[in-house]
């Protein structure tokens, strides 16, 4: 890759962590007192674990919520978490959330774009955008744009977008992002949205680094969380994620299959660990920078494809995203 600074190249670096590292360990013992973070999806699954770890380290964490009662229950054991209404598929909701934060005059040190929907039936937002692309990418694109003044104010902010290795299975089609020309396929739609998350980080970092804002992409691993709520038991059984008792659970753990604490680790590492100071625009997994691998390699093994972090494609997607949400993301 691909960036001006050799330190940000897409190649592994020596770390003391690995696939079994937990989010608490990935924190690197930092005191985050005085830091402010927003964690979308921060009341469920990986996002909830990230929220817990950041709060315990002293950060003030704001969690956007689409289902308030679920969020209140999840946050009961986390002191000081700020829950604020937000629906990533509704532009007006994003704008209100962001303006409320900007009105507080706080800098935003950490923005973690972790909320997502997966493999859902075809639905569209009010502008006709397919729901997975709308939620997973366009909603976060708009949210980041609206929060830009606070990110810039922090001077050394980090933006972390959560992707998925499934992005290796499909190319992103900039000519038909919303399945208006071809038949909808739910896994293809999910994969495209996850590639978009990665490409967003590449272009975001290119534009933001002059202001001290760096962006990262994280593949957390395969973890059974509420993200799989749209999948049937039969689908999970086929994937090996339904045990003999009919419970939704992984049969074992390895470099890819992880616990929630392990799955949240690379997110936390990218968000706060000092090992990544001066870096950005990179795709990470297993608490390290992922290696670029050939596209004829096994898509279910570690590594990132070049097309997933292609700077030209990232710039094109950025411009198209601005058009789709009718908002110029000016930096």
mmCIF file of C-alpha atoms in Angstrom, residues 19-180:
data_model
loop_
_atom_site.group_PDB
_atom_site.id
_atom_site.type_symbol
_atom_site.label_atom_id
_atom_site.label_comp_id
_atom_site.label_asym_id
_atom_site.label_seq_id
_atom_site.Cartn_x
_atom_site.Cartn_y
_atom_site.Cartn_z
ATOM 1 C CA UNK A 19 -5.939 -14.191 17.895
ATOM 2 C CA UNK A 20 -6.549 -15.113 21.547
ATOM 3 C CA UNK A 21 -5.957 -11.599 22.856
ATOM 4 C CA UNK A 22 -8.936 -10.077 24.661
ATOM 5 C CA UNK A 23 -10.177 -6.518 24.311
ATOM 6 C CA UNK A 24 -8.918 -5.676 27.803
ATOM 7 C CA UNK A 25 -5.449 -6.898 26.921
ATOM 8 C CA UNK A 26 -5.470 -5.046 23.589
ATOM 9 C CA UNK A 27 -6.047 -1.806 25.479
ATOM 10 C CA UNK A 28 -2.374 -1.899 26.391
ATOM 11 C CA UNK A 29 -2.959 -0.697 29.947
ATOM 12 C CA UNK A 30 -3.943 2.795 28.855
ATOM 13 C CA UNK A 31 -5.749 5.315 31.012
ATOM 14 C CA UNK A 32 -8.434 6.888 28.819
ATOM 15 C CA UNK A 33 -9.628 9.416 31.380
ATOM 16 C CA UNK A 34 -10.747 12.541 29.536
ATOM 17 C CA UNK A 35 -11.224 10.755 26.212
ATOM 18 C CA UNK A 36 -14.631 10.778 24.506
ATOM 19 C CA UNK A 37 -15.841 7.914 22.320
ATOM 20 C CA UNK A 38 -18.945 7.140 20.283
ATOM 21 C CA UNK A 39 -19.591 3.450 19.660
ATOM 22 C CA UNK A 40 -22.403 2.589 17.248
ATOM 23 C CA UNK A 41 -23.803 -0.822 18.100
ATOM 24 C CA UNK A 42 -22.347 -0.259 21.555
ATOM 25 C CA UNK A 43 -25.147 -1.997 23.425
ATOM 26 C CA UNK A 44 -24.916 -5.425 21.793
ATOM 27 C CA UNK A 45 -22.328 -8.051 20.881
ATOM 28 C CA UNK A 46 -18.859 -6.765 20.055
ATOM 29 C CA UNK A 47 -19.890 -3.141 20.473
ATOM 30 C CA UNK A 48 -21.075 -3.782 24.014
ATOM 31 C CA UNK A 49 -17.750 -5.375 24.930
ATOM 32 C CA UNK A 50 -15.874 -2.430 23.408
ATOM 33 C CA UNK A 51 -18.047 -0.036 25.414
ATOM 34 C CA UNK A 52 -17.330 -1.907 28.653
ATOM 35 C CA UNK A 53 -13.571 -1.880 28.084
ATOM 36 C CA UNK A 54 -13.387 1.793 27.133
ATOM 37 C CA UNK A 55 -15.519 2.854 30.105
ATOM 38 C CA UNK A 56 -13.446 0.768 32.514
ATOM 39 C CA UNK A 57 -10.331 2.503 31.165
ATOM 40 C CA UNK A 58 -11.847 5.887 31.997
ATOM 41 C CA UNK A 59 -13.344 7.041 28.694
ATOM 42 C CA UNK A 60 -16.693 8.779 28.389
ATOM 43 C CA UNK A 61 -18.704 6.656 25.941
ATOM 44 C CA UNK A 62 -21.790 7.732 24.019
ATOM 45 C CA UNK A 63 -23.818 4.876 22.576
ATOM 46 C CA UNK A 64 -26.334 5.594 19.796
ATOM 47 C CA UNK A 65 -29.450 3.459 20.254
ATOM 48 C CA UNK A 66 -32.208 2.330 17.903
ATOM 49 C CA UNK A 67 -33.968 0.096 20.456
ATOM 50 C CA UNK A 68 -33.915 2.052 23.753
ATOM 51 C CA UNK A 69 -35.220 -0.673 26.085
ATOM 52 C CA UNK A 70 -32.630 -3.199 24.895
ATOM 53 C CA UNK A 71 -29.927 -0.574 25.301
ATOM 54 C CA UNK A 72 -31.014 0.363 28.823
ATOM 55 C CA UNK A 73 -30.898 -3.261 29.934
ATOM 56 C CA UNK A 74 -27.473 -3.822 28.387
ATOM 57 C CA UNK A 75 -26.024 -0.639 29.861
ATOM 58 C CA UNK A 76 -27.265 -1.164 33.412
ATOM 59 C CA UNK A 77 -23.920 -2.562 34.527
ATOM 60 C CA UNK A 78 -21.823 0.115 32.784
ATOM 61 C CA UNK A 79 -21.599 3.323 34.823
ATOM 62 C CA UNK A 80 -21.772 6.635 33.027
ATOM 63 C CA UNK A 81 -22.668 5.443 29.546
ATOM 64 C CA UNK A 82 -24.645 8.055 27.620
ATOM 65 C CA UNK A 83 -27.463 6.558 25.522
ATOM 66 C CA UNK A 84 -28.754 8.735 22.674
ATOM 67 C CA UNK A 85 -31.388 7.871 20.051
ATOM 68 C CA UNK A 86 -30.133 7.197 16.509
ATOM 69 C CA UNK A 87 -31.318 5.238 13.473
ATOM 70 C CA UNK A 88 -28.594 4.834 10.848
ATOM 71 C CA UNK A 89 -31.187 4.374 8.097
ATOM 72 C CA UNK A 90 -32.814 7.741 8.789
ATOM 73 C CA UNK A 91 -30.748 10.784 7.727
ATOM 74 C CA UNK A 92 -32.717 13.167 9.948
ATOM 75 C CA UNK A 93 -32.019 10.970 12.969
ATOM 76 C CA UNK A 94 -28.283 10.993 12.211
ATOM 77 C CA UNK A 95 -28.260 14.764 11.840
ATOM 78 C CA UNK A 96 -30.088 15.326 15.117
ATOM 79 C CA UNK A 97 -27.755 12.945 16.980
ATOM 80 C CA UNK A 98 -24.626 14.587 15.557
ATOM 81 C CA UNK A 99 -25.839 18.131 16.196
ATOM 82 C CA UNK A 100 -26.641 17.255 19.788
ATOM 83 C CA UNK A 101 -23.086 16.040 20.240
ATOM 84 C CA UNK A 102 -21.592 19.079 18.505
ATOM 85 C CA UNK A 103 -23.671 21.350 20.743
ATOM 86 C CA UNK A 104 -21.860 19.855 23.758
ATOM 87 C CA UNK A 105 -18.601 21.371 22.410
ATOM 88 C CA UNK A 106 -16.714 18.180 23.201
ATOM 89 C CA UNK A 107 -13.922 16.834 20.996
ATOM 90 C CA UNK A 108 -14.488 13.312 19.699
ATOM 91 C CA UNK A 109 -11.378 11.207 20.244
ATOM 92 C CA UNK A 110 -12.750 7.849 19.105
ATOM 93 C CA UNK A 111 -15.516 6.952 16.663
ATOM 94 C CA UNK A 112 -16.211 3.249 16.324
ATOM 95 C CA UNK A 113 -18.589 2.354 13.495
ATOM 96 C CA UNK A 114 -19.621 -1.111 14.643
ATOM 97 C CA UNK A 115 -23.392 -1.250 14.197
ATOM 98 C CA UNK A 116 -24.595 -3.466 11.370
ATOM 99 C CA UNK A 117 -27.331 -5.642 9.990
ATOM 100 C CA UNK A 118 -26.542 -8.889 8.183
ATOM 101 C CA UNK A 119 -28.181 -11.038 5.513
ATOM 102 C CA UNK A 120 -31.571 -9.382 5.806
ATOM 103 C CA UNK A 121 -34.464 -9.587 3.329
ATOM 104 C CA UNK A 122 -34.575 -6.808 0.763
ATOM 105 C CA UNK A 123 -35.813 -3.528 2.177
ATOM 106 C CA UNK A 124 -34.883 0.039 1.314
ATOM 107 C CA UNK A 125 -34.509 3.309 3.167
ATOM 108 C CA UNK A 126 -36.563 6.396 2.337
ATOM 109 C CA UNK A 127 -34.148 7.286 -0.473
ATOM 110 C CA UNK A 128 -34.305 3.846 -2.076
ATOM 111 C CA UNK A 129 -30.946 2.599 -0.826
ATOM 112 C CA UNK A 130 -30.738 -1.101 0.005
ATOM 113 C CA UNK A 131 -30.918 -1.494 3.787
ATOM 114 C CA UNK A 132 -27.618 -3.290 4.454
ATOM 115 C CA UNK A 133 -25.658 -0.777 2.380
ATOM 116 C CA UNK A 134 -27.681 2.042 3.929
ATOM 117 C CA UNK A 135 -27.108 0.946 7.529
ATOM 118 C CA UNK A 136 -23.624 -0.479 7.378
ATOM 119 C CA UNK A 137 -21.994 2.074 5.100
ATOM 120 C CA UNK A 138 -24.077 5.120 4.153
ATOM 121 C CA UNK A 139 -25.369 5.717 7.678
ATOM 122 C CA UNK A 140 -21.864 5.654 9.093
ATOM 123 C CA UNK A 141 -20.586 7.803 6.227
ATOM 124 C CA UNK A 142 -23.162 10.475 7.046
ATOM 125 C CA UNK A 143 -22.570 10.161 10.794
ATOM 126 C CA UNK A 144 -18.815 10.610 10.375
ATOM 127 C CA UNK A 145 -19.356 13.601 8.087
ATOM 128 C CA UNK A 146 -21.676 15.292 10.549
ATOM 129 C CA UNK A 147 -19.287 14.611 13.460
ATOM 130 C CA UNK A 148 -16.234 15.821 11.528
ATOM 131 C CA UNK A 149 -15.847 19.132 13.434
ATOM 132 C CA UNK A 150 -15.594 17.225 16.734
ATOM 133 C CA UNK A 151 -13.158 14.673 15.287
ATOM 134 C CA UNK A 152 -10.971 17.460 13.938
ATOM 135 C CA UNK A 153 -11.159 19.257 17.288
ATOM 136 C CA UNK A 154 -9.654 16.210 19.032
ATOM 137 C CA UNK A 155 -6.516 16.595 16.870
ATOM 138 C CA UNK A 156 -5.519 12.948 17.341
ATOM 139 C CA UNK A 157 -8.817 11.162 16.717
ATOM 140 C CA UNK A 158 -9.260 7.622 15.433
ATOM 141 C CA UNK A 159 -12.127 6.210 13.398
ATOM 142 C CA UNK A 160 -12.579 2.428 13.394
ATOM 143 C CA UNK A 161 -14.935 0.713 10.941
ATOM 144 C CA UNK A 162 -15.846 -2.927 11.437
ATOM 145 C CA UNK A 163 -15.788 -5.057 8.292
ATOM 146 C CA UNK A 164 -15.974 -8.801 7.592
ATOM 147 C CA UNK A 165 -13.877 -11.336 5.743
ATOM 148 C CA UNK A 166 -16.973 -12.170 3.695
ATOM 149 C CA UNK A 167 -16.062 -9.135 1.632
ATOM 150 C CA UNK A 168 -13.555 -11.369 -0.145
ATOM 151 C CA UNK A 169 -16.378 -13.353 -1.707
ATOM 152 C CA UNK A 170 -17.906 -10.537 -3.753
ATOM 153 C CA UNK A 171 -16.760 -7.516 -5.718
ATOM 154 C CA UNK A 172 -18.413 -4.191 -4.973
ATOM 155 C CA UNK A 173 -20.435 -3.034 -7.972
ATOM 156 C CA UNK A 174 -20.465 0.759 -8.096
ATOM 157 C CA UNK A 175 -22.897 0.610 -11.010
ATOM 158 C CA UNK A 176 -25.556 -1.271 -9.049
ATOM 159 C CA UNK A 177 -24.979 -0.793 -5.315
ATOM 160 C CA UNK A 178 -28.708 -0.918 -4.582
ATOM 161 C CA UNK A 179 -29.658 -3.963 -6.670
ATOM 162 C CA UNK A 180 -31.735 -1.981 -9.118
#
